Amino acid sequence: MPKTVDHTERRAGIADALVRVAARDGLHAVTLRAVAAEAGVSLRLVQYYFETKAQLLHGTLLLLEERSRTRWAARLAALPRPVPARAYVEAFLAEALPTDERSRAFHLVWTSYAVLAMTDPELAGQPFVAGPARLERELTGVLRHARASGELAADRDPATEAARLLAVNHGLGTSVLVGQRGPDDAMEVLRYHVGRLFDG
Amino acid sequence: MPKTVDHTERRAGIADALVRVAARDGLHAVTLRAVAAEAGVSLRLVQYYFETKAQLLHGTLLLLEERSRTRWAARLAALPRPVPARAYVEAFLAEALPTDERSRAFHLVWTSYAVLAMTDPELAGQPFVAGPARLERELTGVLRHARASGELAADRDPATEAARLLAVNHGLGTSVLVGQRGPDDAMEVLRYHVGRLFDG
DNA sequence: TCCTTCATGGTACACATGTATCATATCAGC
DNA sequence: GCTGATATGATACATGTGTACCATGAAGGA
């Protein structure tokens, strides 16, 4: 075998270019040629590493989800054990809000794709619904445990509280993305919410 | 002047066709020809009543917002005076969740357009950010008044609570649109939230 | 050394889309 | 009844897009 190129790395470079284009001009502006130009490669190369456009998008989303999972795991590892529910929740919220540029790009691409999945049953199955659903289950478990240990008040419903947390988080994220609110203001509201949750 | 046709009505018919196409196939599938076919008119007619595609989208969004405002006013008119804050909030939440098919189409189009506005500064100005912002101000006012009258606890911050309400509402709306949750479950969470807000 | 396979460049093709243009029927007003 | 503006039909055009095809350099194994 000749030339020997790291496909994973090449694919990551192209996927990053896609994310940059999408974050700058929107997902509708993501064309094979635009991604190729942004990545500094030829159109043919994008075709070579991702057979089709659907696979390009799919692969990019998978990469984003994997990185998100990694960051989340790193945050969790930095917490004391056993993990206090409040620290867990706050770590989650700090991760799931578009604060810096990278995070903004991530959430923008994700949200755009979610909107596509709303009408395309082909896309609906994949992790773009399952990811948040999984997070919600995990959060529910943490809150349930916290309630059992007395960290959370007994009259709180873990499942509903988890749904509420994800909902308020997503809603604030959207308001930041559209420029209605700054990340700091959004974080303020989230802190208020968490404070209410644990301190009543 | 000949023929005399009601332009407003014609435009409304075409705009409705656009909403149907967008709700069924997504905003990316909204093409002049698709809208024309859905409306049962020729491509030329769509061009005639909306000079350009941007104006078609813009006009449709304006129509949707006007109708939304009308429905909201009707709900408000049905409430007893002076309006109890809790009733006001519950009316708002009942309106702002994609329950039936019409509401789902409305929210889907709105969300899709909001995603476009995230990267297109041309679109960012229009009511698609101002609408929710205005609602948030109104809600803040109602909650402030409620706090003054004792209907809302004194340790609640009206502005933050309003932001939180809109955020959780939007987040739940999105989860319904992507099929993660049914409208009933979402309404359940909202009721829980409102209950917490007023009853502690 | 040669040859097969990988990596990459260039380009053509079919198709959809927004917009512009030409044509025509219909009817109000003089 | 004539006329001119209105409403609508049909179609052409330039452009962008995803995909397919052909060619070629590069390098490791026989």
GROMACS .gro file of C-alpha atoms (C1' of nucleotides) in nm:
model
  460
    1MET     CA    1   0.000   0.000   0.000
    2PRO     CA    2   0.131   0.342  -0.100
    3LYS     CA    3   0.107   0.696   0.026
    4THR     CA    4  -0.051   0.597   0.359
    5VAL     CA    5  -0.265   0.881   0.491
    6ASP     CA    6  -0.447   0.893   0.823
    7HIS     CA    7  -0.808   0.881   0.716
    8THR     CA    8  -0.940   0.968   1.060
    9GLU     CA    9  -0.734   1.284   1.072
   10ARG     CA   10  -0.830   1.384   0.718
   11ARG     CA   11  -1.195   1.330   0.795
   12ALA     CA   12  -1.166   1.533   1.113
   13GLY     CA   13  -1.009   1.821   0.922
   14ILE     CA   14  -1.290   1.822   0.669
   15ALA     CA   15  -1.554   1.791   0.940
   16ASP     CA   16  -1.401   2.088   1.122
   17ALA     CA   17  -1.421   2.288   0.802
   18LEU     CA   18  -1.788   2.197   0.776
   19VAL     CA   19  -1.848   2.317   1.129
   20ARG     CA   20  -1.675   2.646   1.056
   21VAL     CA   21  -1.882   2.705   0.744
   22ALA     CA   22  -2.203   2.613   0.923
   23ALA     CA   23  -2.123   2.833   1.221
   24ARG     CA   24  -2.040   3.127   0.997
   25ASP     CA   25  -2.298   3.102   0.719
   26GLY     CA   26  -2.551   2.850   0.842
   27LEU     CA   27  -2.608   2.486   0.766
   28HIS     CA   28  -2.787   2.574   0.442
   29ALA     CA   29  -2.459   2.722   0.318
   30VAL     CA   30  -2.279   2.394   0.374
   31THR     CA   31  -2.202   2.271   0.027
   32LEU     CA   32  -1.939   2.023  -0.076
   33ARG     CA   33  -1.749   2.297  -0.255
   34ALA     CA   34  -1.772   2.539   0.036
   35VAL     CA   35  -1.645   2.277   0.277
   36ALA     CA   36  -1.364   2.183   0.040
   37ALA     CA   37  -1.257   2.546   0.003
   38GLU     CA   38  -1.272   2.601   0.379
   39ALA     CA   39  -1.065   2.289   0.440
   40GLY     CA   40  -0.820   2.389   0.168
   41VAL     CA   41  -0.869   2.070  -0.029
   42SER     CA   42  -1.028   1.986  -0.360
   43LEU     CA   43  -1.389   1.890  -0.408
   44ARG     CA   44  -1.275   1.545  -0.509
   45LEU     CA   45  -1.108   1.490  -0.171
   46VAL     CA   46  -1.424   1.563   0.021
   47GLN     CA   47  -1.597   1.309  -0.198
   48TYR     CA   48  -1.316   1.066  -0.138
   49TYR     CA   49  -1.332   1.073   0.240
   50PHE     CA   50  -1.708   1.106   0.263
   51GLU     CA   51  -1.879   0.928  -0.023
   52THR     CA   52  -2.188   1.142  -0.015
   53LYS     CA   53  -2.309   1.465   0.141
   54ALA     CA   54  -2.542   1.284   0.376
   55GLN     CA   55  -2.248   1.080   0.503
   56LEU     CA   56  -2.045   1.397   0.543
   57LEU     CA   57  -2.310   1.551   0.763
   58HIS     CA   58  -2.367   1.230   0.950
   59GLY     CA   59  -1.997   1.176   1.011
   60THR     CA   60  -1.951   1.532   1.129
   61LEU     CA   61  -2.235   1.501   1.374
   62LEU     CA   62  -2.093   1.177   1.507
   63LEU     CA   63  -1.758   1.346   1.557
   64LEU     CA   64  -1.919   1.637   1.738
   65GLU     CA   65  -2.111   1.404   1.963
   66GLU     CA   66  -1.801   1.205   2.043
   67ARG     CA   67  -1.612   1.520   2.139
   68SER     CA   68  -1.903   1.641   2.347
   69ARG     CA   69  -1.907   1.310   2.529
   70THR     CA   70  -1.533   1.335   2.590
   71ARG     CA   71  -1.556   1.687   2.732
   72TRP     CA   72  -1.842   1.580   2.951
   73ALA     CA   73  -1.645   1.283   3.080
   74ALA     CA   74  -1.350   1.512   3.158
   75ARG     CA   75  -1.571   1.744   3.357
   76LEU     CA   76  -1.717   1.452   3.547
   77ALA     CA   77  -1.372   1.314   3.624
   78ALA     CA   78  -1.275   1.645   3.781
   79LEU     CA   79  -1.556   1.624   4.033
   80PRO     CA   80  -1.508   1.480   4.385
   81ARG     CA   81  -1.644   1.134   4.452
   82PRO     CA   82  -1.913   1.059   4.534
   83VAL     CA   83  -2.035   1.330   4.301
   84PRO     CA   84  -2.264   1.581   4.471
   85ALA     CA   85  -2.579   1.623   4.265
   86ARG     CA   86  -2.548   1.998   4.260
   87ALA     CA   87  -2.194   1.987   4.125
   88TYR     CA   88  -2.308   1.736   3.865
   89VAL     CA   89  -2.592   1.959   3.753
   90GLU     CA   90  -2.375   2.268   3.742
   91ALA     CA   91  -2.108   2.091   3.541
   92PHE     CA   92  -2.371   1.982   3.298
   93LEU     CA   93  -2.510   2.329   3.258
   94ALA     CA   94  -2.168   2.482   3.213
   95GLU     CA   95  -2.108   2.242   2.929
   96ALA     CA   96  -2.443   2.274   2.762
   97LEU     CA   97  -2.451   2.648   2.701
   98PRO     CA   98  -2.294   2.824   2.401
   99THR     CA   99  -2.034   3.031   2.580
  100ASP     CA  100  -1.717   3.040   2.372
  101GLU     CA  101  -1.687   3.025   1.997
  102ARG     CA  102  -1.635   2.652   1.977
  103SER     CA  103  -1.933   2.584   2.192
  104ARG     CA  104  -2.141   2.824   1.986
  105ALA     CA  105  -2.049   2.646   1.665
  106PHE     CA  106  -2.129   2.311   1.822
  107HIS     CA  107  -2.472   2.416   1.940
  108LEU     CA  108  -2.554   2.594   1.619
  109VAL     CA  109  -2.476   2.294   1.405
  110TRP     CA  110  -2.657   2.068   1.644
  111THR     CA  111  -2.967   2.284   1.652
  112SER     CA  112  -2.970   2.321   1.274
  113TYR     CA  113  -2.952   1.948   1.234
  114ALA     CA  114  -3.224   1.898   1.492
  115VAL     CA  115  -3.448   2.124   1.287
  116LEU     CA  116  -3.378   1.911   0.982
  117ALA     CA  117  -3.460   1.598   1.180
  118MET     CA  118  -3.800   1.746   1.269
  119THR     CA  119  -3.925   1.676   0.919
  120ASP     CA  120  -3.688   1.408   0.792
  121PRO     CA  121  -3.775   1.070   0.947
  122GLU     CA  122  -3.449   0.938   0.805
  123LEU     CA  123  -3.255   1.158   1.046
  124ALA     CA  124  -3.487   1.139   1.343
  125GLY     CA  125  -3.353   0.810   1.471
  126GLN     CA  126  -2.986   0.890   1.514
  127PRO     CA  127  -2.817   1.028   1.828
  128PHE     CA  128  -2.960   1.374   1.770
  129VAL     CA  129  -3.260   1.281   1.970
  130ALA     CA  130  -3.108   0.993   2.160
  131GLY     CA  131  -2.824   1.210   2.299
  132PRO     CA  132  -3.045   1.450   2.493
  133ALA     CA  133  -3.276   1.166   2.590
  134ARG     CA  134  -2.983   0.976   2.738
  135LEU     CA  135  -2.867   1.286   2.924
  136GLU     CA  136  -3.214   1.330   3.065
  137ARG     CA  137  -3.218   0.973   3.194
  138GLU     CA  138  -2.878   1.016   3.355
  139LEU     CA  139  -2.985   1.341   3.514
  140THR     CA  140  -3.299   1.175   3.642
  141GLY     CA  141  -3.090   0.905   3.803
  142VAL     CA  142  -2.861   1.155   3.972
  143LEU     CA  143  -3.154   1.355   4.103
  144ARG     CA  144  -3.331   1.044   4.227
  145HIS     CA  145  -3.023   0.941   4.415
  146ALA     CA  146  -2.987   1.294   4.552
  147ARG     CA  147  -3.341   1.287   4.678
  148ALA     CA  148  -3.283   0.956   4.850
  149SER     CA  149  -2.974   1.095   5.021
  150GLY     CA  150  -3.151   1.412   5.127
  151GLU     CA  151  -2.956   1.646   4.900
  152LEU     CA  152  -3.275   1.717   4.710
  153ALA     CA  153  -3.605   1.795   4.879
  154ALA     CA  154  -3.848   1.506   4.902
  155ASP     CA  155  -4.128   1.685   4.718
  156ARG     CA  156  -3.922   1.719   4.400
  157ASP     CA  157  -3.993   1.485   4.113
  158PRO     CA  158  -3.658   1.372   3.965
  159ALA     CA  159  -3.784   1.296   3.614
  160THR     CA  160  -3.975   1.620   3.582
  161GLU     CA  161  -3.688   1.820   3.727
  162ALA     CA  162  -3.449   1.663   3.478
  163ALA     CA  163  -3.681   1.746   3.190
  164ARG     CA  164  -3.713   2.099   3.319
  165LEU     CA  165  -3.338   2.139   3.347
  166LEU     CA  166  -3.278   2.028   2.992
  167ALA     CA  167  -3.563   2.239   2.864
  168VAL     CA  168  -3.454   2.559   3.034
  169ASN     CA  169  -3.100   2.490   2.928
  170HIS     CA  170  -3.195   2.443   2.563
  171GLY     CA  171  -3.423   2.743   2.565
  172LEU     CA  172  -3.153   2.968   2.705
  173GLY     CA  173  -2.904   2.827   2.459
  174THR     CA  174  -3.131   2.920   2.173
  175SER     CA  175  -3.181   3.271   2.305
  176VAL     CA  176  -2.804   3.311   2.318
  177LEU     CA  177  -2.764   3.179   1.965
  178VAL     CA  178  -3.014   3.424   1.822
  179GLY     CA  179  -2.848   3.708   2.011
  180GLN     CA  180  -3.140   3.786   2.237
  181ARG     CA  181  -2.927   3.736   2.545
  182GLY     CA  182  -2.559   3.715   2.629
  183PRO     CA  183  -2.401   3.396   2.767
  184ASP     CA  184  -2.350   3.563   3.104
  185ASP     CA  185  -2.716   3.652   3.141
  186ALA     CA  186  -2.813   3.302   3.041
  187MET     CA  187  -2.577   3.154   3.297
  188GLU     CA  188  -2.727   3.382   3.557
  189VAL     CA  189  -3.074   3.244   3.489
  190LEU     CA  190  -2.940   2.890   3.503
  191ARG     CA  191  -2.778   2.953   3.838
  192TYR     CA  192  -3.104   3.092   3.966
  193HIS     CA  193  -3.278   2.777   3.849
  194VAL     CA  194  -3.027   2.546   4.015
  195GLY     CA  195  -3.041   2.752   4.330
  196ARG     CA  196  -3.418   2.713   4.340
  197LEU     CA  197  -3.386   2.344   4.274
  198PHE     CA  198  -3.157   2.264   4.565
  199ASP     CA  199  -3.220   2.545   4.811
  200GLY     CA  200  -3.594   2.555   4.756
  201MET     CA  201  -5.869   4.861  -1.335
  202PRO     CA  202  -5.986   4.516  -1.440
  203LYS     CA  203  -6.024   4.174  -1.283
  204THR     CA  204  -5.994   4.309  -0.928
  205VAL     CA  205  -5.858   4.033  -0.704
  206ASP     CA  206  -5.813   4.050  -0.329
  207HIS     CA  207  -5.438   4.056  -0.296
  208THR     CA  208  -5.444   4.001   0.077
  209GLU     CA  209  -5.647   3.686   0.041
  210ARG     CA  210  -5.431   3.556  -0.242
  211ARG     CA  211  -5.117   3.619  -0.042
  212ALA     CA  212  -5.265   3.444   0.258
  213GLY     CA  213  -5.346   3.139   0.048
  214ILE     CA  214  -4.994   3.120  -0.083
  215ALA     CA  215  -4.847   3.178   0.261
  216ASP     CA  216  -5.059   2.895   0.399
  217ALA     CA  217  -4.929   2.669   0.126
  218LEU     CA  218  -4.577   2.762   0.228
  219VAL     CA  219  -4.650   2.673   0.588
  220ARG     CA  220  -4.791   2.337   0.485
  221VAL     CA  221  -4.486   2.256   0.276
  222ALA     CA  222  -4.250   2.366   0.550
  223ALA     CA  223  -4.437   2.170   0.815
  224ARG     CA  224  -4.437   1.858   0.604
  225ASP     CA  225  -4.095   1.864   0.437
  226GLY     CA  226  -3.899   2.128   0.622
  227LEU     CA  227  -3.813   2.486   0.541
  228HIS     CA  228  -3.530   2.374   0.315
  229ALA     CA  229  -3.790   2.212   0.091
  230VAL     CA  230  -3.975   2.540   0.051
  231THR     CA  231  -3.919   2.633  -0.310
  232LEU     CA  232  -4.124   2.865  -0.522
  233ARG     CA  233  -4.239   2.576  -0.736
  234ALA     CA  234  -4.327   2.358  -0.436
  235VAL     CA  235  -4.530   2.638  -0.282
  236ALA     CA  236  -4.702   2.707  -0.611
  237ALA     CA  237  -4.794   2.342  -0.653
  238GLU     CA  238  -4.920   2.320  -0.294
  239ALA     CA  239  -5.128   2.633  -0.340
  240GLY     CA  240  -5.259   2.506  -0.674
  241VAL     CA  241  -5.136   2.807  -0.866
  242SER     CA  242  -4.866   2.864  -1.122
  243LEU     CA  243  -4.510   2.962  -1.041
  244ARG     CA  244  -4.571   3.296  -1.203
  245LEU     CA  245  -4.848   3.375  -0.959
  246VAL     CA  246  -4.628   3.325  -0.658
  247GLN     CA  247  -4.381   3.560  -0.818
  248TYR     CA  248  -4.659   3.803  -0.887
  249TYR     CA  249  -4.785   3.829  -0.531
  250PHE     CA  250  -4.444   3.804  -0.369
  251GLU     CA  251  -4.177   3.960  -0.586
  252THR     CA  252  -3.895   3.751  -0.448
  253LYS     CA  253  -3.846   3.445  -0.233
  254ALA     CA  254  -3.711   3.648   0.055
  255GLN     CA  255  -4.027   3.858   0.048
  256LEU     CA  256  -4.238   3.543   0.039
  257LEU     CA  257  -4.072   3.411   0.352
  258HIS     CA  258  -4.082   3.747   0.521
  259GLY     CA  259  -4.447   3.802   0.437
  260THR     CA  260  -4.541   3.458   0.559
  261LEU     CA  261  -4.364   3.511   0.888
  262LEU     CA  262  -4.540   3.844   0.933
  263LEU     CA  263  -4.873   3.675   0.871
  264LEU     CA  264  -4.794   3.402   1.121
  265GLU     CA  265  -4.694   3.654   1.383
  266GLU     CA  266  -5.009   3.855   1.328
  267ARG     CA  267  -5.223   3.546   1.373
  268SER     CA  268  -5.029   3.447   1.681
  269ARG     CA  269  -5.085   3.790   1.826
  270THR     CA  270  -5.456   3.763   1.750
  271ARG     CA  271  -5.493   3.425   1.919
  272TRP     CA  272  -5.303   3.552   2.217
  273ALA     CA  273  -5.529   3.855   2.243
  274ALA     CA  274  -5.835   3.630   2.226
  275ARG     CA  275  -5.704   3.416   2.510
  276LEU     CA  276  -5.635   3.723   2.717
  277ALA     CA  277  -5.981   3.864   2.653
  278ALA     CA  278  -6.134   3.543   2.788
  279LEU     CA  279  -5.964   3.586   3.125
  280PRO     CA  280  -6.131   3.756   3.423
  281ARG     CA  281  -6.026   4.109   3.508
  282PRO     CA  282  -5.805   4.196   3.678
  283VAL     CA  283  -5.610   3.909   3.526
  284PRO     CA  284  -5.461   3.676   3.786
  285ALA     CA  285  -5.094   3.622   3.711
  286ARG     CA  286  -5.127   3.247   3.725
  287ALA     CA  287  -5.407   3.244   3.472
  288TYR     CA  288  -5.204   3.475   3.250
  289VAL     CA  289  -4.903   3.249   3.266
  290GLU     CA  290  -5.106   2.936   3.202
  291ALA     CA  291  -5.277   3.094   2.905
  292PHE     CA  292  -4.942   3.187   2.765
  293LEU     CA  293  -4.804   2.838   2.807
  294ALA     CA  294  -5.110   2.678   2.653
  295GLU     CA  295  -5.061   2.894   2.348
  296ALA     CA  296  -4.687   2.855   2.317
  297LEU     CA  297  -4.663   2.479   2.293
  298PRO     CA  298  -4.703   2.277   1.972
  299THR     CA  299  -5.013   2.081   2.060
  300ASP     CA  300  -5.235   2.050   1.754
  301GLU     CA  301  -5.126   2.034   1.393
  302ARG     CA  302  -5.162   2.405   1.324
  303SER     CA  303  -4.959   2.494   1.628
  304ARG     CA  304  -4.695   2.243   1.531
  305ALA     CA  305  -4.661   2.393   1.186
  306PHE     CA  306  -4.639   2.740   1.333
  307HIS     CA  307  -4.363   2.649   1.575
  308LEU     CA  308  -4.173   2.446   1.322
  309VAL     CA  309  -4.164   2.728   1.071
  310TRP     CA  310  -4.078   2.976   1.339
  311THR     CA  311  -3.795   2.765   1.477
  312SER     CA  312  -3.656   2.697   1.131
  313TYR     CA  313  -3.654   3.066   1.055
  314ALA     CA  314  -3.491   3.141   1.389
  315VAL     CA  315  -3.211   2.902   1.298
  316LEU     CA  316  -3.164   3.088   0.972
  317ALA     CA  317  -3.154   3.418   1.159
  318MET     CA  318  -2.873   3.285   1.377
  319THR     CA  319  -2.627   3.326   1.092
  320ASP     CA  320  -2.798   3.578   0.866
  321PRO     CA  321  -2.766   3.929   1.011
  322GLU     CA  322  -3.017   4.044   0.752
  323LEU     CA  323  -3.289   3.842   0.925
  324ALA     CA  324  -3.181   3.888   1.283
  325GLY     CA  325  -3.348   4.226   1.326
  326GLN     CA  326  -3.705   4.140   1.240
  327PRO     CA  327  -3.979   4.028   1.483
  328PHE     CA  328  -3.831   3.682   1.508
  329VAL     CA  329  -3.623   3.796   1.797
  330ALA     CA  330  -3.831   4.095   1.896
  331GLY     CA  331  -4.146   3.886   1.938
  332PRO     CA  332  -4.018   3.664   2.218
  333ALA     CA  333  -3.833   3.959   2.371
  334ARG     CA  334  -4.156   4.156   2.388
  335LEU     CA  335  -4.336   3.860   2.543
  336GLU     CA  336  -4.065   3.832   2.803
  337ARG     CA  337  -4.103   4.197   2.896
  338GLU     CA  338  -4.478   4.161   2.925
  339LEU     CA  339  -4.441   3.852   3.139
  340THR     CA  340  -4.192   4.032   3.358
  341GLY     CA  341  -4.440   4.311   3.410
  342VAL     CA  342  -4.719   4.073   3.504
  343LEU     CA  343  -4.497   3.887   3.749
  344ARG     CA  344  -4.372   4.209   3.903
  345HIS     CA  345  -4.727   4.320   3.958
  346ALA     CA  346  -4.813   3.981   4.101
  347ARG     CA  347  -4.528   4.002   4.345
  348ALA     CA  348  -4.641   4.344   4.457
  349SER     CA  349  -4.993   4.212   4.516
  350GLY     CA  350  -4.869   3.907   4.702
  351GLU     CA  351  -4.975   3.654   4.440
  352LEU     CA  352  -4.610   3.574   4.383
  353ALA     CA  353  -4.363   3.514   4.666
  354ALA     CA  354  -4.140   3.808   4.752
  355ASP     CA  355  -3.815   3.619   4.697
  356ARG     CA  356  -3.893   3.556   4.330
  357ASP     CA  357  -3.720   3.770   4.071
  358PRO     CA  358  -3.978   3.865   3.805
  359ALA     CA  359  -3.732   3.918   3.517
  360THR     CA  360  -3.547   3.594   3.583
  361GLU     CA  361  -3.869   3.401   3.628
  362ALA     CA  362  -4.000   3.536   3.299
  363ALA     CA  363  -3.681   3.435   3.121
  364ARG     CA  364  -3.701   3.093   3.281
  365LEU     CA  365  -4.062   3.049   3.174
  366LEU     CA  366  -3.989   3.132   2.815
  367ALA     CA  367  -3.680   2.914   2.814
  368VAL     CA  368  -3.846   2.607   2.958
  369ASN     CA  369  -4.138   2.662   2.725
  370HIS     CA  370  -3.918   2.683   2.418
  371GLY     CA  371  -3.710   2.387   2.527
  372LEU     CA  372  -4.015   2.170   2.577
  373GLY     CA  373  -4.156   2.288   2.247
  374THR     CA  374  -3.842   2.176   2.071
  375SER     CA  375  -3.848   1.836   2.240
  376VAL     CA  376  -4.204   1.793   2.119
  377LEU     CA  377  -4.113   1.896   1.765
  378VAL     CA  378  -3.832   1.643   1.743
  379GLY     CA  379  -4.059   1.375   1.881
  380GLN     CA  380  -3.870   1.318   2.203
  381ARG     CA  381  -4.178   1.390   2.407
  382GLY     CA  382  -4.551   1.413   2.348
  383PRO     CA  383  -4.746   1.737   2.394
  384ASP     CA  384  -4.916   1.595   2.702
  385ASP     CA  385  -4.591   1.515   2.876
  386ALA     CA  386  -4.458   1.859   2.791
  387MET     CA  387  -4.769   2.023   2.931
  388GLU     CA  388  -4.726   1.817   3.246
  389VAL     CA  389  -4.377   1.956   3.297
  390LEU     CA  390  -4.502   2.308   3.234
  391ARG     CA  391  -4.776   2.269   3.490
  392TYR     CA  392  -4.520   2.143   3.739
  393HIS     CA  393  -4.310   2.450   3.667
  394VAL     CA  394  -4.600   2.691   3.714
  395GLY     CA  395  -4.703   2.511   4.029
  396ARG     CA  396  -4.354   2.554   4.169
  397LEU     CA  397  -4.355   2.917   4.066
  398PHE     CA  398  -4.673   3.016   4.250
  399ASP     CA  399  -4.708   2.756   4.524
  400GLY     CA  400  -4.338   2.747   4.611
  401DT     C1'  401   1.218  -0.285  -1.150
  402DC     C1'  402   0.762  -0.315  -1.214
  403DC     C1'  403   0.298  -0.311  -1.074
  404DT     C1'  404  -0.084  -0.272  -0.800
  405DT     C1'  405  -0.326   0.012  -0.492
  406DC     C1'  406  -0.398   0.450  -0.262
  407DA     C1'  407  -0.456   0.943  -0.290
  408DT     C1'  408  -0.569   1.329  -0.547
  409DG     C1'  409  -0.674   1.653  -0.940
  410DG     C1'  410  -0.980   1.802  -1.296
  411DT     C1'  411  -1.403   1.811  -1.509
  412DA     C1'  412  -1.843   1.687  -1.707
  413DC     C1'  413  -2.335   1.602  -1.642
  414DA     C1'  414  -2.798   1.607  -1.500
  415DC     C1'  415  -3.094   1.860  -1.232
  416DA     C1'  416  -3.320   2.203  -0.940
  417DT     C1'  417  -3.390   2.675  -0.834
  418DG     C1'  418  -3.466   3.187  -0.841
  419DT     C1'  419  -3.552   3.526  -1.154
  420DA     C1'  420  -3.662   3.755  -1.587
  421DT     C1'  421  -3.914   3.783  -2.019
  422DC     C1'  422  -4.277   3.742  -2.346
  423DA     C1'  423  -4.750   3.668  -2.429
  424DT     C1'  424  -5.251   3.693  -2.342
  425DA     C1'  425  -5.701   3.702  -2.145
  426DT     C1'  426  -6.001   3.981  -1.860
  427DC     C1'  427  -6.247   4.364  -1.726
  428DA     C1'  428  -6.309   4.884  -1.538
  429DG     C1'  429  -6.353   5.340  -1.710
  430DC     C1'  430  -6.395   5.683  -2.084
  431DG     C1'  431  -6.659   4.979  -2.798
  432DC     C1'  432  -6.203   5.103  -2.724
  433DT     C1'  433  -5.816   5.103  -2.426
  434DG     C1'  434  -5.505   5.027  -2.092
  435DA     C1'  435  -5.399   4.833  -1.666
  436DT     C1'  436  -5.444   4.390  -1.414
  437DA     C1'  437  -5.399   3.911  -1.352
  438DT     C1'  438  -5.215   3.496  -1.516
  439DG     C1'  439  -4.978   3.150  -1.823
  440DA     C1'  440  -4.565   2.958  -2.032
  441DT     C1'  441  -4.097   2.943  -2.072
  442DA     C1'  442  -3.612   3.073  -2.103
  443DC     C1'  443  -3.178   3.161  -1.864
  444DA     C1'  444  -2.795   3.175  -1.561
  445DT     C1'  445  -2.626   2.961  -1.169
  446DG     C1'  446  -2.519   2.643  -0.808
  447DT     C1'  447  -2.520   2.163  -0.650
  448DG     C1'  448  -2.441   1.662  -0.583
  449DT     C1'  449  -2.248   1.300  -0.814
  450DA     C1'  450  -1.984   1.037  -1.153
  451DC     C1'  451  -1.600   0.966  -1.444
  452DC     C1'  452  -1.133   0.976  -1.616
  453DA     C1'  453  -0.661   1.056  -1.539
  454DT     C1'  454  -0.223   1.062  -1.286
  455DG     C1'  455   0.126   1.083  -0.931
  456DA     C1'  456   0.324   0.817  -0.539
  457DA     C1'  457   0.491   0.456  -0.291
  458DG     C1'  458   0.519  -0.009  -0.094
  459DG     C1'  459   0.562  -0.506  -0.218
  460DA     C1'  460   0.694  -0.884  -0.577
   0.00000   0.00000   0.00000
